[in-house]
């Protein structure tokens, strides 16, 4: 006689979402056309949830948070008191922090530091508009993505 084995079925919901990254940076105006500085960025870029199909309760939650620490240069090629056009280049380190939470007694995880690698951002075109408080938009490629928009303040 064949013995019944426990079958564990889950409903896996996978969501890749990056909203409202936190980016803090400081740039020093070294020359009228050159800014030198650095940035610290953090965001959660993956959420994976698994649900028990019978009770619909969440049994596993996985998040992957990325931290970036970079040094950068910005080259200003047009400037008025209100508008700045620039390009930039940043290079630094990326670190992933994984957090796995499970309600199963045999599968519980604490946050762990995942892989560490190189972070790179090339901004082909950036525009900043405003004086003390300003808005900006950037087109480029790298850890910030293709389009980066936000607000900032000058001190």
JSON list of C-alpha atoms in Angstrom, two decimals, residues 43-131:
[
{"chain": "A", "resi": 43, "resn": "UNK", "atom": "CA", "xyz": [15.03, 51.32, -2.21]},
{"chain": "A", "resi": 44, "resn": "UNK", "atom": "CA", "xyz": [13.13, 48.08, -2.08]},
{"chain": "A", "resi": 45, "resn": "UNK", "atom": "CA", "xyz": [13.11, 46.56, -5.51]},
{"chain": "A", "resi": 46, "resn": "UNK", "atom": "CA", "xyz": [11.40, 43.19, -5.12]},
{"chain": "A", "resi": 47, "resn": "UNK", "atom": "CA", "xyz": [8.52, 41.82, -3.10]},
{"chain": "A", "resi": 48, "resn": "UNK", "atom": "CA", "xyz": [7.52, 38.19, -3.26]},
{"chain": "A", "resi": 49, "resn": "UNK", "atom": "CA", "xyz": [4.58, 36.85, -1.27]},
{"chain": "A", "resi": 50, "resn": "UNK", "atom": "CA", "xyz": [3.42, 33.25, -1.02]},
{"chain": "A", "resi": 51, "resn": "UNK", "atom": "CA", "xyz": [-0.05, 32.39, 0.26]},
{"chain": "A", "resi": 52, "resn": "UNK", "atom": "CA", "xyz": [-1.57, 29.18, 1.54]},
{"chain": "A", "resi": 53, "resn": "UNK", "atom": "CA", "xyz": [-4.26, 28.29, -1.04]},
{"chain": "A", "resi": 54, "resn": "UNK", "atom": "CA", "xyz": [-6.56, 26.84, 1.60]},
{"chain": "A", "resi": 55, "resn": "UNK", "atom": "CA", "xyz": [-6.49, 29.55, 4.27]},
{"chain": "A", "resi": 56, "resn": "UNK", "atom": "CA", "xyz": [-5.31, 32.45, 2.03]},
{"chain": "A", "resi": 57, "resn": "UNK", "atom": "CA", "xyz": [-2.89, 33.47, 4.77]},
{"chain": "A", "resi": 58, "resn": "UNK", "atom": "CA", "xyz": [0.56, 34.75, 3.88]},
{"chain": "A", "resi": 59, "resn": "UNK", "atom": "CA", "xyz": [3.23, 32.20, 4.72]},
{"chain": "A", "resi": 60, "resn": "UNK", "atom": "CA", "xyz": [6.32, 33.70, 3.10]},
{"chain": "A", "resi": 61, "resn": "UNK", "atom": "CA", "xyz": [7.36, 37.31, 2.47]},
{"chain": "A", "resi": 62, "resn": "UNK", "atom": "CA", "xyz": [10.62, 38.20, 0.72]},
{"chain": "A", "resi": 63, "resn": "UNK", "atom": "CA", "xyz": [12.08, 41.66, 0.17]},
{"chain": "A", "resi": 64, "resn": "UNK", "atom": "CA", "xyz": [15.32, 42.72, -1.42]},
{"chain": "A", "resi": 65, "resn": "UNK", "atom": "CA", "xyz": [16.54, 46.20, -0.48]},
{"chain": "A", "resi": 66, "resn": "UNK", "atom": "CA", "xyz": [19.40, 47.73, -2.41]},
{"chain": "A", "resi": 67, "resn": "UNK", "atom": "CA", "xyz": [21.81, 50.30, -0.95]},
{"chain": "A", "resi": 68, "resn": "UNK", "atom": "CA", "xyz": [24.09, 52.38, -3.16]},
{"chain": "A", "resi": 69, "resn": "UNK", "atom": "CA", "xyz": [27.01, 54.56, -2.06]},
{"chain": "A", "resi": 70, "resn": "UNK", "atom": "CA", "xyz": [28.56, 56.47, -4.96]},
{"chain": "A", "resi": 71, "resn": "UNK", "atom": "CA", "xyz": [30.94, 59.30, -5.75]},
{"chain": "A", "resi": 72, "resn": "UNK", "atom": "CA", "xyz": [29.99, 61.49, -8.67]},
{"chain": "A", "resi": 73, "resn": "UNK", "atom": "CA", "xyz": [30.84, 64.30, -11.05]},
{"chain": "A", "resi": 74, "resn": "UNK", "atom": "CA", "xyz": [28.38, 66.67, -12.72]},
{"chain": "A", "resi": 75, "resn": "UNK", "atom": "CA", "xyz": [29.35, 68.73, -15.75]},
{"chain": "A", "resi": 76, "resn": "UNK", "atom": "CA", "xyz": [27.21, 71.86, -16.21]},
{"chain": "A", "resi": 77, "resn": "UNK", "atom": "CA", "xyz": [27.05, 73.10, -19.79]},
{"chain": "A", "resi": 78, "resn": "UNK", "atom": "CA", "xyz": [24.29, 75.72, -19.47]},
{"chain": "A", "resi": 79, "resn": "UNK", "atom": "CA", "xyz": [23.40, 77.76, -16.40]},
{"chain": "A", "resi": 80, "resn": "UNK", "atom": "CA", "xyz": [21.11, 80.64, -15.48]},
{"chain": "A", "resi": 81, "resn": "UNK", "atom": "CA", "xyz": [20.02, 81.62, -11.96]},
{"chain": "A", "resi": 82, "resn": "UNK", "atom": "CA", "xyz": [16.96, 79.35, -12.35]},
{"chain": "A", "resi": 83, "resn": "UNK", "atom": "CA", "xyz": [17.87, 76.63, -14.91]},
{"chain": "A", "resi": 84, "resn": "UNK", "atom": "CA", "xyz": [20.87, 74.30, -15.12]},
{"chain": "A", "resi": 85, "resn": "UNK", "atom": "CA", "xyz": [21.59, 71.72, -17.84]},
{"chain": "A", "resi": 86, "resn": "UNK", "atom": "CA", "xyz": [24.14, 69.06, -16.96]},
{"chain": "A", "resi": 87, "resn": "UNK", "atom": "CA", "xyz": [25.50, 65.57, -17.51]},
{"chain": "A", "resi": 88, "resn": "UNK", "atom": "CA", "xyz": [27.00, 63.34, -14.87]},
{"chain": "A", "resi": 89, "resn": "UNK", "atom": "CA", "xyz": [28.83, 60.18, -13.95]},
{"chain": "A", "resi": 90, "resn": "UNK", "atom": "CA", "xyz": [28.70, 58.22, -10.66]},
{"chain": "A", "resi": 91, "resn": "UNK", "atom": "CA", "xyz": [30.59, 55.15, -9.53]},
{"chain": "A", "resi": 92, "resn": "UNK", "atom": "CA", "xyz": [30.48, 53.29, -6.24]},
{"chain": "A", "resi": 93, "resn": "UNK", "atom": "CA", "xyz": [29.31, 50.21, -4.40]},
{"chain": "A", "resi": 94, "resn": "UNK", "atom": "CA", "xyz": [25.97, 48.37, -4.31]},
{"chain": "A", "resi": 95, "resn": "UNK", "atom": "CA", "xyz": [24.84, 46.10, -1.46]},
{"chain": "A", "resi": 96, "resn": "UNK", "atom": "CA", "xyz": [21.68, 44.00, -1.33]},
{"chain": "A", "resi": 97, "resn": "UNK", "atom": "CA", "xyz": [19.97, 43.26, 1.98]},
{"chain": "A", "resi": 98, "resn": "UNK", "atom": "CA", "xyz": [17.55, 40.37, 1.77]},
{"chain": "A", "resi": 99, "resn": "UNK", "atom": "CA", "xyz": [14.78, 39.86, 4.29]},
{"chain": "A", "resi": 100, "resn": "UNK", "atom": "CA", "xyz": [12.86, 36.59, 4.33]},
{"chain": "A", "resi": 101, "resn": "UNK", "atom": "CA", "xyz": [9.99, 36.10, 6.72]},
{"chain": "A", "resi": 102, "resn": "UNK", "atom": "CA", "xyz": [8.08, 32.85, 7.01]},
{"chain": "A", "resi": 103, "resn": "UNK", "atom": "CA", "xyz": [5.29, 31.68, 9.26]},
{"chain": "A", "resi": 104, "resn": "UNK", "atom": "CA", "xyz": [6.34, 28.08, 8.82]},
{"chain": "A", "resi": 105, "resn": "UNK", "atom": "CA", "xyz": [8.23, 26.80, 11.88]},
{"chain": "A", "resi": 106, "resn": "UNK", "atom": "CA", "xyz": [10.89, 25.10, 9.78]},
{"chain": "A", "resi": 107, "resn": "UNK", "atom": "CA", "xyz": [11.56, 28.05, 7.46]},
{"chain": "A", "resi": 108, "resn": "UNK", "atom": "CA", "xyz": [12.33, 31.27, 9.33]},
{"chain": "A", "resi": 109, "resn": "UNK", "atom": "CA", "xyz": [15.01, 33.67, 8.16]},
{"chain": "A", "resi": 110, "resn": "UNK", "atom": "CA", "xyz": [16.65, 36.79, 9.52]},
{"chain": "A", "resi": 111, "resn": "UNK", "atom": "CA", "xyz": [17.79, 39.67, 7.27]},
{"chain": "A", "resi": 112, "resn": "UNK", "atom": "CA", "xyz": [21.05, 38.85, 5.52]},
{"chain": "A", "resi": 113, "resn": "UNK", "atom": "CA", "xyz": [23.45, 40.85, 3.42]},
{"chain": "A", "resi": 114, "resn": "UNK", "atom": "CA", "xyz": [23.41, 39.53, -0.11]},
{"chain": "A", "resi": 115, "resn": "UNK", "atom": "CA", "xyz": [25.83, 40.22, -2.90]},
{"chain": "A", "resi": 116, "resn": "UNK", "atom": "CA", "xyz": [28.00, 43.31, -3.07]},
{"chain": "A", "resi": 117, "resn": "UNK", "atom": "CA", "xyz": [28.93, 44.81, -6.42]},
{"chain": "A", "resi": 118, "resn": "UNK", "atom": "CA", "xyz": [29.65, 47.90, -8.47]},
{"chain": "A", "resi": 119, "resn": "UNK", "atom": "CA", "xyz": [27.10, 50.72, -8.81]},
{"chain": "A", "resi": 120, "resn": "UNK", "atom": "CA", "xyz": [27.23, 52.90, -11.90]},
{"chain": "A", "resi": 121, "resn": "UNK", "atom": "CA", "xyz": [25.10, 55.77, -13.21]},
{"chain": "A", "resi": 122, "resn": "UNK", "atom": "CA", "xyz": [25.66, 57.77, -16.39]},
{"chain": "A", "resi": 123, "resn": "UNK", "atom": "CA", "xyz": [23.37, 60.80, -16.75]},
{"chain": "A", "resi": 124, "resn": "UNK", "atom": "CA", "xyz": [23.32, 61.84, -20.39]},
{"chain": "A", "resi": 125, "resn": "UNK", "atom": "CA", "xyz": [21.00, 64.81, -19.86]},
{"chain": "A", "resi": 126, "resn": "UNK", "atom": "CA", "xyz": [19.86, 66.49, -16.66]},
{"chain": "A", "resi": 127, "resn": "UNK", "atom": "CA", "xyz": [17.84, 69.65, -16.06]},
{"chain": "A", "resi": 128, "resn": "UNK", "atom": "CA", "xyz": [17.41, 71.43, -12.73]},
{"chain": "A", "resi": 129, "resn": "UNK", "atom": "CA", "xyz": [14.91, 74.29, -12.38]},
{"chain": "A", "resi": 130, "resn": "UNK", "atom": "CA", "xyz": [14.50, 76.53, -9.34]},
{"chain": "A", "resi": 131, "resn": "UNK", "atom": "CA", "xyz": [16.72, 78.41, -6.93]}
]
